[in-house]
Amino acid sequence: MSRTTKVSRSRRAATDRPEDERMSIGASFGYGLQHVLTMYGGIIAVPLIVGQAAGMNTADIGLLIAACLFMGGLATLLQTVGVPFFGSQLPLVQGVSFAGVATMVAIVKGGGGIQSVFGAVIVSSVVGLLITPIFSKIIKFFPPVVTGTVITVIGLSLMPVAANWAMGGNAKAPNYGSVANIGLTALTLAIVLLLSKLGSATISRLSILLAIVIGTLVAIPLGMADFSKVGVGDIAAFPVPFHLGLPTFNIAAIVSMFIVVLVIMVETSADILAVGEIVGTKVDSKRLGNGLRADMAASAVAPIFGSFTQSAFAQNVGLVAVTGIKSRFVVAAGGVILVILGLLPVMGRVVAAVPLSVLGGAGIVLFGTVAASGIRTLSTVSYKNNMNLIIVATAIGAGIIPIAAPTFYNKFPDWFATIFHSGISSAAIMAILLNLLFNHLKAGNSQNPSVFSAAADRLVPAEVVEALEHGDRWEDGKLLDVNGVQVPIRQVESDH
């Protein structure tokens, strides 16, 4: 075989990946905007919370938000398009990680200020970048029993976010949890379902975006959407390096932030594996390492412009599953939109005017789809003569605890609470350890596994077996005798 033929086949194989599909520019940016709207509430929440904790004024918080949008866009482009050694080349939207909010607020209130947060993020992210080659080797410890469990918990852990959006987003507001807010959520959800059922393939794929637009238009005359502040502030502004001051470096802050970085690496690994499952593409340790390096490199650079640790957004993994749009270039288009929003604060204010109750309706579908994708993965796992069922049960239980009881780990040391307060990292750690214990370190395993795994898959009534004759077989949904003649099946009437 000639070298030219080998190269040709190699190039063709590379373009056969589902994530490499290219769409028209209009479609790419339309679907990309859908991704931006899905994660916008999450990406602006972190700078709002941290900025307010730092006592920053409205103008500086606005610059903080713009910087987070700008860096989220650059990080998304690095993750989706990729350069050598950086970027998984998967449809993953990057943005400010919520995992570090509690730690960053603690650093700020501890007297370090926002500059100490920036310093801690830079150092911990650089260390995370250095350990990526070792961390990425855990891919072999992520079989479907682990990935399915983690994906399921990712979806479930996002449900409180959707519920909070549905109630209005601000627990101190007088209309929080009102019938009007939840009703708007229900309307948006109904529109998503209606467009998914009645629309064309294109409309169905854009159902989330269209539902958000329609829901917002309905909210305007009801006085539930406020666009009055859209024109207040700069139209365009470039994030100035170190505009909030030079970073400072505090050992305690760095150590606590490094724990957050480890959590982010676990969560991003789970998201990379999850989107790989949904897209139907191969994710090996090299690709996982490239994705984690993009995460850590973007996180290390982010504080220069006034942003924080970057990670993949799980809710956008759900959007990939809902729409069926697997192209990484669509998400790259979303990254371009984020960069533009970061440079045009006026555009960001327009998107920010979308009522959170509208986003709640979309979030229920999106986050539920993530959980459903995990359940689908778990359906491929064998539960016969092994301990896989108890692995899944225990890991999901561990992941649900901090979701059901957010204060569960409040009395534990800060480093422990930081790790296990995340349902995603709790489930991931538990699933990995139990998979190692029962499926890799098999010494001492019972010959007769626990009642969970030993339970019969199904039961067939004795009278059914007695009615069968020698040579009877089941083919294509029909019962045939030894001569291939169909045997009629009598339906048993219910007593109820």
Short mmCIF file of C-alpha atoms in Angstrom, two decimals:
data_model
loop_
_atom_site.label_atom_id
_atom_site.label_comp_id
_atom_site.label_asym_id
_atom_site.label_seq_id
_atom_site.Cartn_x
_atom_site.Cartn_y
_atom_site.Cartn_z
CA MET A 1 0.00 0.00 0.00
CA SER A 2 1.39 3.42 -0.97
CA ARG A 3 2.07 6.12 1.60
CA THR A 4 -0.42 8.40 -0.19
CA THR A 5 -3.19 5.80 0.20
CA LYS A 6 -2.42 5.40 3.91
CA VAL A 7 -2.54 9.16 4.46
CA SER A 8 -5.80 9.39 2.51
CA ARG A 9 -7.39 6.67 4.62
CA SER A 10 -6.12 8.31 7.79
CA ARG A 11 -7.65 11.66 6.84
CA ARG A 12 -10.92 9.99 5.90
CA ALA A 13 -11.02 8.13 9.23
CA ALA A 14 -10.44 11.38 11.07
CA THR A 15 -13.42 13.03 9.35
CA ASP A 16 -15.66 10.07 10.14
CA ARG A 17 -15.93 11.19 13.76
CA PRO A 18 -19.49 12.39 14.55
CA GLU A 19 -18.13 15.48 16.31
CA ASP A 20 -16.37 16.64 13.11
CA GLU A 21 -19.65 17.25 11.24
CA ARG A 22 -19.78 20.72 9.70
CA MET A 23 -22.99 22.70 9.33
CA SER A 24 -23.82 25.98 7.62
CA ILE A 25 -22.63 29.16 9.35
CA GLY A 26 -26.21 30.19 10.11
CA ALA A 27 -27.11 26.81 11.64
CA SER A 28 -23.86 26.66 13.60
CA PHE A 29 -24.42 30.05 15.22
CA GLY A 30 -28.12 29.32 15.79
CA TYR A 31 -27.35 26.14 17.68
CA GLY A 32 -24.32 27.83 19.28
CA LEU A 33 -26.58 30.58 20.67
CA GLN A 34 -28.77 27.86 22.16
CA HIS A 35 -25.70 26.58 24.04
CA VAL A 36 -24.89 30.10 25.27
CA LEU A 37 -28.41 30.69 26.55
CA THR A 38 -28.35 27.34 28.33
CA MET A 39 -25.24 28.12 30.34
CA TYR A 40 -25.45 31.89 30.61
CA GLY A 41 -27.16 31.91 34.00
CA GLY A 42 -24.50 29.62 35.41
CA ILE A 43 -21.53 31.53 34.03
CA ILE A 44 -22.64 34.92 35.37
CA ALA A 45 -23.65 33.54 38.78
CA VAL A 46 -20.05 33.01 39.95
CA PRO A 47 -18.73 36.56 39.32
CA LEU A 48 -21.93 37.97 40.83
CA ILE A 49 -21.53 35.97 44.04
CA VAL A 50 -17.75 36.44 44.40
CA GLY A 51 -17.88 40.12 43.38
CA GLN A 52 -20.57 40.88 45.93
CA ALA A 53 -18.65 38.98 48.65
CA ALA A 54 -15.58 41.09 47.81
CA GLY A 55 -17.61 44.28 48.23
CA MET A 56 -17.04 45.35 44.62
CA ASN A 57 -19.16 48.10 43.07
CA THR A 58 -21.59 47.52 40.19
CA ALA A 59 -19.14 48.68 37.52
CA ASP A 60 -16.37 46.32 38.69
CA ILE A 61 -18.80 43.40 38.98
CA GLY A 62 -19.87 44.18 35.41
CA LEU A 63 -16.24 43.96 34.29
CA LEU A 64 -15.88 40.71 36.23
CA ILE A 65 -18.89 39.24 34.37
CA ALA A 66 -17.54 40.43 31.01
CA ALA A 67 -14.16 38.86 31.76
CA CYS A 68 -15.81 35.52 32.65
CA LEU A 69 -17.79 35.53 29.39
CA PHE A 70 -14.67 36.45 27.41
CA MET A 71 -12.50 33.72 28.98
CA GLY A 72 -15.33 31.18 28.74
CA GLY A 73 -15.43 31.80 25.00
CA LEU A 74 -11.66 31.46 24.57
CA ALA A 75 -11.61 28.30 26.71
CA THR A 76 -14.48 26.84 24.65
CA LEU A 77 -12.60 27.50 21.41
CA LEU A 78 -9.47 25.85 22.83
CA GLN A 79 -11.46 22.82 23.99
CA THR A 80 -13.48 22.33 20.79
CA VAL A 81 -11.06 23.35 18.02
CA GLY A 82 -7.92 22.34 19.87
CA VAL A 83 -4.21 22.76 19.30
CA PRO A 84 -1.50 20.12 19.79
CA PHE A 85 -1.73 18.73 23.35
CA PHE A 86 -4.61 21.05 24.30
CA GLY A 87 -8.32 20.46 23.67
CA SER A 88 -10.42 17.28 23.53
CA GLN A 89 -12.04 18.37 20.22
CA LEU A 90 -15.45 17.49 21.64
CA PRO A 91 -18.65 19.60 21.82
CA LEU A 92 -17.98 20.91 25.34
CA VAL A 93 -18.82 24.43 26.47
CA GLN A 94 -16.33 25.86 28.96
CA GLY A 95 -17.09 28.43 31.61
CA VAL A 96 -16.40 29.50 35.19
CA SER A 97 -16.70 26.48 37.47
CA PHE A 98 -19.27 26.74 40.27
CA ALA A 99 -17.24 24.21 42.29
CA GLY A 100 -14.92 26.91 43.57
CA VAL A 101 -17.52 29.47 44.69
CA ALA A 102 -17.54 28.55 48.38
CA THR A 103 -13.73 28.43 48.55
CA MET A 104 -13.30 31.75 46.72
CA VAL A 105 -15.83 33.46 48.97
CA ALA A 106 -13.98 32.05 52.01
CA ILE A 107 -10.67 33.43 50.69
CA VAL A 108 -12.23 36.85 50.06
CA LYS A 109 -13.88 37.03 53.49
CA GLY A 110 -10.69 35.76 55.13
CA GLY A 111 -9.03 39.04 54.24
CA GLY A 112 -7.20 37.97 51.11
CA GLY A 113 -9.41 39.93 48.75
CA ILE A 114 -10.11 39.21 45.11
CA GLN A 115 -6.37 39.45 44.33
CA SER A 116 -5.65 36.47 46.60
CA VAL A 117 -8.32 34.49 44.75
CA PHE A 118 -6.62 35.26 41.44
CA GLY A 119 -3.22 34.20 42.78
CA ALA A 120 -4.59 30.94 44.21
CA VAL A 121 -6.33 30.11 40.91
CA ILE A 122 -3.15 30.72 38.89
CA VAL A 123 -0.86 28.55 41.04
CA SER A 124 -3.32 25.70 41.63
CA SER A 125 -4.21 25.56 37.92
CA VAL A 126 -0.54 25.39 36.92
CA VAL A 127 -0.04 22.49 39.35
CA GLY A 128 -3.16 20.86 37.90
CA LEU A 129 -1.67 21.26 34.43
CA LEU A 130 1.54 19.55 35.54
CA ILE A 131 -0.24 16.49 37.02
CA THR A 132 -2.58 16.03 34.04
CA PRO A 133 -0.47 13.22 32.44
CA ILE A 134 -0.90 11.17 35.61
CA PHE A 135 -4.54 12.13 36.16
CA SER A 136 -5.58 11.21 32.60
CA LYS A 137 -4.46 7.61 33.15
CA ILE A 138 -7.58 7.00 35.23
CA ILE A 139 -9.51 6.42 31.98
CA LYS A 140 -9.25 2.64 32.45
CA PHE A 141 -11.01 3.01 35.78
CA PHE A 142 -14.06 4.57 34.09
CA PRO A 143 -15.98 1.58 32.64
CA PRO A 144 -19.73 2.03 31.91
CA VAL A 145 -20.65 1.13 35.50
CA VAL A 146 -18.69 4.20 36.62
CA THR A 147 -19.44 6.61 33.75
CA GLY A 148 -23.15 5.74 33.74
CA THR A 149 -23.38 6.37 37.47
CA VAL A 150 -21.55 9.70 37.27
CA ILE A 151 -23.55 10.88 34.24
CA THR A 152 -26.79 10.05 36.05
CA VAL A 153 -25.69 12.02 39.12
CA ILE A 154 -24.56 14.95 36.95
CA GLY A 155 -28.13 15.25 35.68
CA LEU A 156 -29.68 14.82 39.12
CA SER A 157 -27.26 17.30 40.74
CA LEU A 158 -28.35 19.98 38.25
CA MET A 159 -32.04 19.63 39.10
CA PRO A 160 -31.84 22.01 42.10
CA VAL A 161 -30.45 24.61 39.66
CA ALA A 162 -33.47 24.14 37.39
CA ALA A 163 -35.82 24.31 40.39
CA ASN A 164 -34.19 27.52 41.64
CA TRP A 165 -34.50 29.06 38.17
CA ALA A 166 -38.14 27.99 37.98
CA MET A 167 -38.87 29.72 41.29
CA GLY A 168 -37.27 32.95 40.09
CA GLY A 169 -33.60 32.57 41.01
CA ASN A 170 -33.55 35.03 43.92
CA ALA A 171 -34.69 33.46 47.19
CA LYS A 172 -34.99 36.91 48.81
CA ALA A 173 -37.41 38.24 46.17
CA PRO A 174 -41.06 38.51 47.25
CA ASN A 175 -42.23 36.57 44.19
CA TYR A 176 -39.77 33.70 44.69
CA GLY A 177 -41.64 30.44 44.12
CA SER A 178 -44.79 32.25 42.99
CA VAL A 179 -47.43 30.62 40.79
CA ALA A 180 -46.52 33.13 38.07
CA ASN A 181 -42.84 32.13 38.05
CA ILE A 182 -43.50 28.40 38.10
CA GLY A 183 -46.32 28.86 35.58
CA LEU A 184 -43.89 30.56 33.18
CA THR A 185 -41.53 27.63 33.66
CA ALA A 186 -44.35 25.20 32.90
CA LEU A 187 -45.28 27.17 29.77
CA THR A 188 -41.69 27.13 28.52
CA LEU A 189 -41.46 23.39 29.20
CA ALA A 190 -44.74 22.82 27.33
CA ILE A 191 -43.42 24.80 24.34
CA VAL A 192 -40.25 22.68 24.29
CA LEU A 193 -42.33 19.49 24.24
CA LEU A 194 -44.78 20.83 21.67
CA LEU A 195 -42.06 21.96 19.27
CA SER A 196 -40.25 18.66 19.72
CA LYS A 197 -43.39 16.73 18.76
CA LEU A 198 -45.00 18.87 16.08
CA GLY A 199 -42.10 20.69 14.47
CA SER A 200 -39.79 19.71 11.65
CA ALA A 201 -36.42 18.17 12.40
CA THR A 202 -34.82 21.63 12.40
CA ILE A 203 -37.49 23.13 14.67
CA SER A 204 -37.24 20.14 16.98
CA ARG A 205 -33.49 20.63 17.31
CA LEU A 206 -33.99 24.33 18.02
CA SER A 207 -36.87 23.69 20.40
CA ILE A 208 -34.90 24.84 23.46
CA LEU A 209 -33.84 28.14 21.88
CA LEU A 210 -37.27 28.84 20.38
CA ALA A 211 -38.98 28.04 23.68
CA ILE A 212 -36.67 30.48 25.51
CA VAL A 213 -37.46 33.22 22.94
CA ILE A 214 -41.23 32.57 23.04
CA GLY A 215 -41.23 32.32 26.85
CA THR A 216 -39.41 35.66 27.09
CA LEU A 217 -41.86 37.33 24.69
CA VAL A 218 -44.75 36.05 26.83
CA ALA A 219 -43.03 37.35 29.98
CA ILE A 220 -42.64 40.93 28.67
CA PRO A 221 -46.34 41.99 28.72
CA LEU A 222 -46.73 40.21 32.07
CA GLY A 223 -44.02 42.43 33.55
CA MET A 224 -41.75 39.44 34.23
CA ALA A 225 -38.91 40.50 31.90
CA ASP A 226 -37.03 43.75 32.42
CA PHE A 227 -35.00 45.16 29.50
CA SER A 228 -34.72 48.65 30.96
CA LYS A 229 -31.09 48.22 32.00
CA VAL A 230 -29.88 46.99 28.61
CA GLY A 231 -28.79 50.48 27.53
CA VAL A 232 -27.07 51.35 30.82
CA GLY A 233 -23.29 51.01 30.62
CA ASP A 234 -20.61 50.64 27.96
CA ILE A 235 -21.56 49.17 24.62
CA ALA A 236 -18.09 47.72 24.04
CA ALA A 237 -15.21 47.10 26.43
CA PHE A 238 -12.09 44.90 26.24
CA PRO A 239 -11.05 43.09 29.44
CA VAL A 240 -7.89 44.88 30.59
CA PRO A 241 -5.21 42.58 32.07
CA PHE A 242 -5.03 42.86 35.86
CA HIS A 243 -7.64 45.65 35.86
CA LEU A 244 -8.66 44.56 39.38
CA GLY A 245 -5.10 44.52 40.70
CA LEU A 246 -2.09 42.20 40.60
CA PRO A 247 -2.58 38.72 42.10
CA THR A 248 -1.25 37.95 45.56
CA PHE A 249 -0.14 34.51 46.70
CA ASN A 250 -1.25 33.02 50.01
CA ILE A 251 -0.28 29.41 50.82
CA ALA A 252 -3.55 28.52 52.59
CA ALA A 253 -5.60 29.98 49.75
CA ILE A 254 -3.54 28.05 47.18
CA VAL A 255 -3.93 24.74 49.03
CA SER A 256 -7.69 25.15 49.39
CA MET A 257 -8.01 26.15 45.73
CA PHE A 258 -5.90 23.16 44.63
CA ILE A 259 -8.48 20.86 46.26
CA VAL A 260 -11.10 22.63 44.14
CA VAL A 261 -8.94 22.08 41.05
CA LEU A 262 -8.85 18.33 41.77
CA VAL A 263 -12.65 18.34 42.05
CA ILE A 264 -12.89 20.23 38.76
CA MET A 265 -10.59 17.70 37.07
CA VAL A 266 -12.80 14.84 38.27
CA GLU A 267 -15.96 16.63 37.07
CA THR A 268 -14.42 17.60 33.72
CA SER A 269 -13.22 14.01 33.22
CA ALA A 270 -16.77 12.85 33.83
CA ASP A 271 -18.16 15.45 31.38
CA ILE A 272 -15.63 14.51 28.68
CA LEU A 273 -16.51 10.83 29.06
CA ALA A 274 -20.22 11.66 29.18
CA VAL A 275 -20.23 13.68 25.98
CA GLY A 276 -18.09 10.98 24.35
CA GLU A 277 -20.81 8.43 25.19
CA ILE A 278 -23.57 10.73 23.90
CA VAL A 279 -21.75 11.61 20.68
CA GLY A 280 -20.67 8.01 20.13
CA THR A 281 -16.95 8.67 19.76
CA LYS A 282 -13.83 7.19 21.29
CA VAL A 283 -12.33 8.93 24.32
CA ASP A 284 -8.95 7.48 25.32
CA SER A 285 -6.44 8.65 27.93
CA LYS A 286 -4.68 10.90 25.38
CA ARG A 287 -7.89 12.69 24.48
CA LEU A 288 -8.89 12.99 28.13
CA GLY A 289 -5.46 14.44 28.90
CA ASN A 290 -5.78 16.99 26.10
CA GLY A 291 -9.17 18.05 27.46
CA LEU A 292 -7.86 18.42 31.00
CA ARG A 293 -4.83 20.38 29.81
CA ALA A 294 -7.13 22.81 27.99
CA ASP A 295 -9.13 23.18 31.21
CA MET A 296 -6.09 23.87 33.36
CA ALA A 297 -4.35 26.15 30.84
CA ALA A 298 -7.50 28.28 30.47
CA SER A 299 -7.87 28.38 34.27
CA ALA A 300 -4.27 29.55 34.71
CA VAL A 301 -4.71 32.38 32.18
CA ALA A 302 -8.22 33.41 33.31
CA PRO A 303 -7.19 35.54 36.36
CA ILE A 304 -5.06 37.76 34.10
CA PHE A 305 -8.31 39.08 32.61
CA GLY A 306 -10.28 38.89 35.86
CA SER A 307 -11.88 35.44 35.62
CA PHE A 308 -11.66 32.18 37.59
CA THR A 309 -11.24 28.41 37.15
CA GLN A 310 -12.73 27.03 33.93
CA SER A 311 -14.52 23.72 33.47
CA ALA A 312 -16.93 21.94 31.14
CA PHE A 313 -20.60 22.79 31.70
CA ALA A 314 -22.67 19.68 32.40
CA GLN A 315 -25.95 21.32 31.32
CA ASN A 316 -24.58 21.72 27.81
CA VAL A 317 -23.79 18.02 27.71
CA GLY A 318 -27.55 17.58 28.17
CA LEU A 319 -28.23 19.96 25.28
CA VAL A 320 -26.08 17.80 22.98
CA ALA A 321 -28.21 14.81 23.97
CA VAL A 322 -31.52 16.66 23.54
CA THR A 323 -30.78 18.21 20.14
CA GLY A 324 -28.72 15.41 18.66
CA ILE A 325 -26.32 18.05 17.31
CA LYS A 326 -22.93 16.45 17.88
CA SER A 327 -20.73 18.89 15.94
CA ARG A 328 -17.92 20.48 17.93
CA PHE A 329 -17.96 23.38 15.48
CA VAL A 330 -21.46 24.32 16.67
CA VAL A 331 -20.10 24.64 20.20
CA ALA A 332 -17.10 26.53 18.82
CA ALA A 333 -19.60 29.00 17.32
CA GLY A 334 -21.05 29.32 20.81
CA GLY A 335 -17.53 30.10 22.02
CA VAL A 336 -17.28 32.92 19.47
CA ILE A 337 -20.61 34.30 20.75
CA LEU A 338 -19.28 34.20 24.33
CA VAL A 339 -16.16 36.13 23.28
CA ILE A 340 -18.37 38.74 21.58
CA LEU A 341 -20.58 38.98 24.67
CA GLY A 342 -17.43 39.51 26.71
CA LEU A 343 -16.40 42.35 24.41
CA LEU A 344 -19.91 43.79 24.11
CA PRO A 345 -21.42 44.14 27.58
CA VAL A 346 -24.63 45.49 26.00
CA MET A 347 -25.19 42.11 24.31
CA GLY A 348 -24.62 40.37 27.60
CA ARG A 349 -27.22 42.58 29.24
CA VAL A 350 -29.78 41.55 26.60
CA VAL A 351 -29.20 37.87 27.32
CA ALA A 352 -29.21 38.57 31.07
CA ALA A 353 -32.72 40.00 30.71
CA VAL A 354 -34.13 36.54 29.89
CA PRO A 355 -36.22 35.58 32.96
CA LEU A 356 -34.73 32.75 34.99
CA SER A 357 -38.18 31.15 35.13
CA VAL A 358 -37.96 30.69 31.36
CA LEU A 359 -34.54 29.08 31.71
CA GLY A 360 -36.03 26.80 34.39
CA GLY A 361 -38.41 25.25 31.86
CA ALA A 362 -35.55 24.52 29.49
CA GLY A 363 -33.36 23.31 32.35
CA ILE A 364 -35.80 20.60 33.40
CA VAL A 365 -35.52 19.00 29.95
CA LEU A 366 -31.79 19.55 29.61
CA PHE A 367 -30.74 18.30 33.01
CA GLY A 368 -33.21 15.42 32.92
CA THR A 369 -31.71 14.35 29.61
CA VAL A 370 -28.26 14.15 31.18
CA ALA A 371 -29.62 11.79 33.86
CA ALA A 372 -31.46 9.76 31.20
CA SER A 373 -28.22 9.42 29.22
CA GLY A 374 -26.56 8.01 32.32
CA ILE A 375 -29.41 5.54 32.82
CA ARG A 376 -29.04 4.48 29.19
CA THR A 377 -25.34 3.82 29.77
CA LEU A 378 -26.12 1.84 32.93
CA SER A 379 -28.53 -0.33 30.92
CA THR A 380 -25.52 -1.71 29.00
CA VAL A 381 -23.84 -2.91 32.21
CA SER A 382 -24.00 -6.57 33.17
CA TYR A 383 -25.39 -7.14 36.67
CA LYS A 384 -25.20 -10.94 36.65
CA ASN A 385 -22.84 -12.71 39.09
CA ASN A 386 -21.04 -9.52 40.07
CA MET A 387 -21.37 -6.55 42.41
CA ASN A 388 -22.14 -3.90 39.81
CA LEU A 389 -25.63 -3.21 41.12
CA ILE A 390 -24.40 -2.43 44.62
CA ILE A 391 -21.63 -0.23 43.11
CA VAL A 392 -24.27 1.78 41.24
CA ALA A 393 -26.63 1.91 44.22
CA THR A 394 -23.98 3.07 46.70
CA ALA A 395 -22.34 5.62 44.36
CA ILE A 396 -25.66 7.20 43.36
CA GLY A 397 -26.66 7.32 47.03
CA ALA A 398 -23.39 9.07 47.91
CA GLY A 399 -23.96 11.53 45.07
CA ILE A 400 -27.52 12.30 46.10
CA ILE A 401 -26.68 13.02 49.78
CA PRO A 402 -25.20 16.52 49.24
CA ILE A 403 -28.02 17.29 46.79
CA ALA A 404 -30.76 16.25 49.21
CA ALA A 405 -29.02 17.67 52.29
CA PRO A 406 -26.68 20.54 51.28
CA THR A 407 -25.48 21.03 54.87
CA PHE A 408 -24.60 17.34 55.35
CA TYR A 409 -20.81 17.93 55.38
CA ASN A 410 -20.77 21.32 57.10
CA LYS A 411 -19.22 19.92 60.29
CA PHE A 412 -16.39 18.20 58.41
CA PRO A 413 -12.94 19.73 57.73
CA ASP A 414 -12.99 22.32 54.95
CA TRP A 415 -10.89 20.21 52.55
CA PHE A 416 -13.24 17.23 52.97
CA ALA A 417 -16.39 19.34 52.66
CA THR A 418 -15.03 21.03 49.53
CA ILE A 419 -14.59 17.67 47.79
CA PHE A 420 -17.74 15.88 48.93
CA HIS A 421 -20.10 18.84 48.86
CA SER A 422 -20.24 18.21 45.11
CA GLY A 423 -22.60 15.34 44.34
CA ILE A 424 -20.71 14.75 41.10
CA SER A 425 -17.30 14.31 42.73
CA SER A 426 -18.85 12.27 45.59
CA ALA A 427 -20.41 9.84 43.11
CA ALA A 428 -17.29 9.72 40.94
CA ILE A 429 -14.96 8.97 43.86
CA MET A 430 -17.31 6.35 45.31
CA ALA A 431 -17.91 4.66 41.95
CA ILE A 432 -14.18 4.55 41.14
CA LEU A 433 -13.21 3.16 44.56
CA LEU A 434 -15.98 0.53 44.61
CA ASN A 435 -15.19 -0.51 41.04
CA LEU A 436 -11.56 -0.99 42.09
CA LEU A 437 -12.58 -2.89 45.22
CA PHE A 438 -15.03 -5.30 43.61
CA ASN A 439 -13.98 -5.54 39.94
CA HIS A 440 -10.19 -5.12 40.09
CA LEU A 441 -9.16 -6.30 43.56
CA LYS A 442 -11.21 -9.49 43.42
CA ALA A 443 -9.38 -11.26 46.25
CA GLY A 444 -11.89 -12.03 48.97
CA ASN A 445 -14.97 -11.57 46.79
CA SER A 446 -17.77 -13.98 47.69
CA GLN A 447 -18.49 -16.84 45.31
CA ASN A 448 -22.14 -16.03 45.83
CA PRO A 449 -22.49 -12.25 45.50
CA SER A 450 -24.86 -10.23 47.64
CA VAL A 451 -28.61 -10.37 47.38
CA PHE A 452 -28.47 -7.28 45.13
CA SER A 453 -26.59 -9.00 42.33
CA ALA A 454 -27.80 -12.53 42.98
CA ALA A 455 -31.44 -11.64 42.41
CA ALA A 456 -32.98 -13.29 39.36
CA ASP A 457 -33.36 -11.11 36.28
CA ARG A 458 -36.92 -12.44 35.77
CA LEU A 459 -39.32 -15.21 36.80
CA VAL A 460 -41.28 -17.49 34.44
CA PRO A 461 -44.43 -19.16 35.88
CA ALA A 462 -44.12 -22.96 36.19
CA GLU A 463 -47.34 -23.48 34.20
CA VAL A 464 -45.79 -21.69 31.24
CA VAL A 465 -42.80 -24.04 31.23
CA GLU A 466 -45.08 -27.09 31.58
CA ALA A 467 -47.09 -25.99 28.52
CA LEU A 468 -44.00 -26.01 26.27
CA GLU A 469 -43.19 -29.08 24.17
CA HIS A 470 -39.88 -30.42 22.85
CA GLY A 471 -38.64 -28.26 19.98
CA ASP A 472 -40.71 -25.19 20.78
CA ARG A 473 -38.82 -21.97 20.13
CA TRP A 474 -39.34 -18.19 20.08
CA GLU A 475 -38.60 -16.33 16.84
CA ASP A 476 -39.47 -12.78 15.74
CA GLY A 477 -42.02 -12.39 18.50
CA LYS A 478 -43.78 -15.68 17.70
CA LEU A 479 -43.85 -19.07 19.45
CA LEU A 480 -43.11 -21.84 16.92
CA ASP A 481 -43.27 -25.63 17.36
CA VAL A 482 -40.65 -28.12 16.18
CA ASN A 483 -42.08 -27.95 12.61
CA GLY A 484 -42.03 -24.15 12.49
CA VAL A 485 -45.80 -23.83 12.88
CA GLN A 486 -46.92 -20.89 15.00
CA VAL A 487 -48.44 -21.79 18.37
CA PRO A 488 -51.32 -19.46 19.34
CA ILE A 489 -50.92 -17.67 22.67
CA ARG A 490 -53.94 -17.23 24.89
CA GLN A 491 -54.12 -13.88 26.66
CA VAL A 492 -54.78 -14.23 30.38
CA GLU A 493 -57.61 -11.99 31.52
CA SER A 494 -56.90 -9.78 34.51
CA ASP A 495 -59.01 -10.13 37.64
CA HIS A 496 -58.84 -6.36 38.15
#
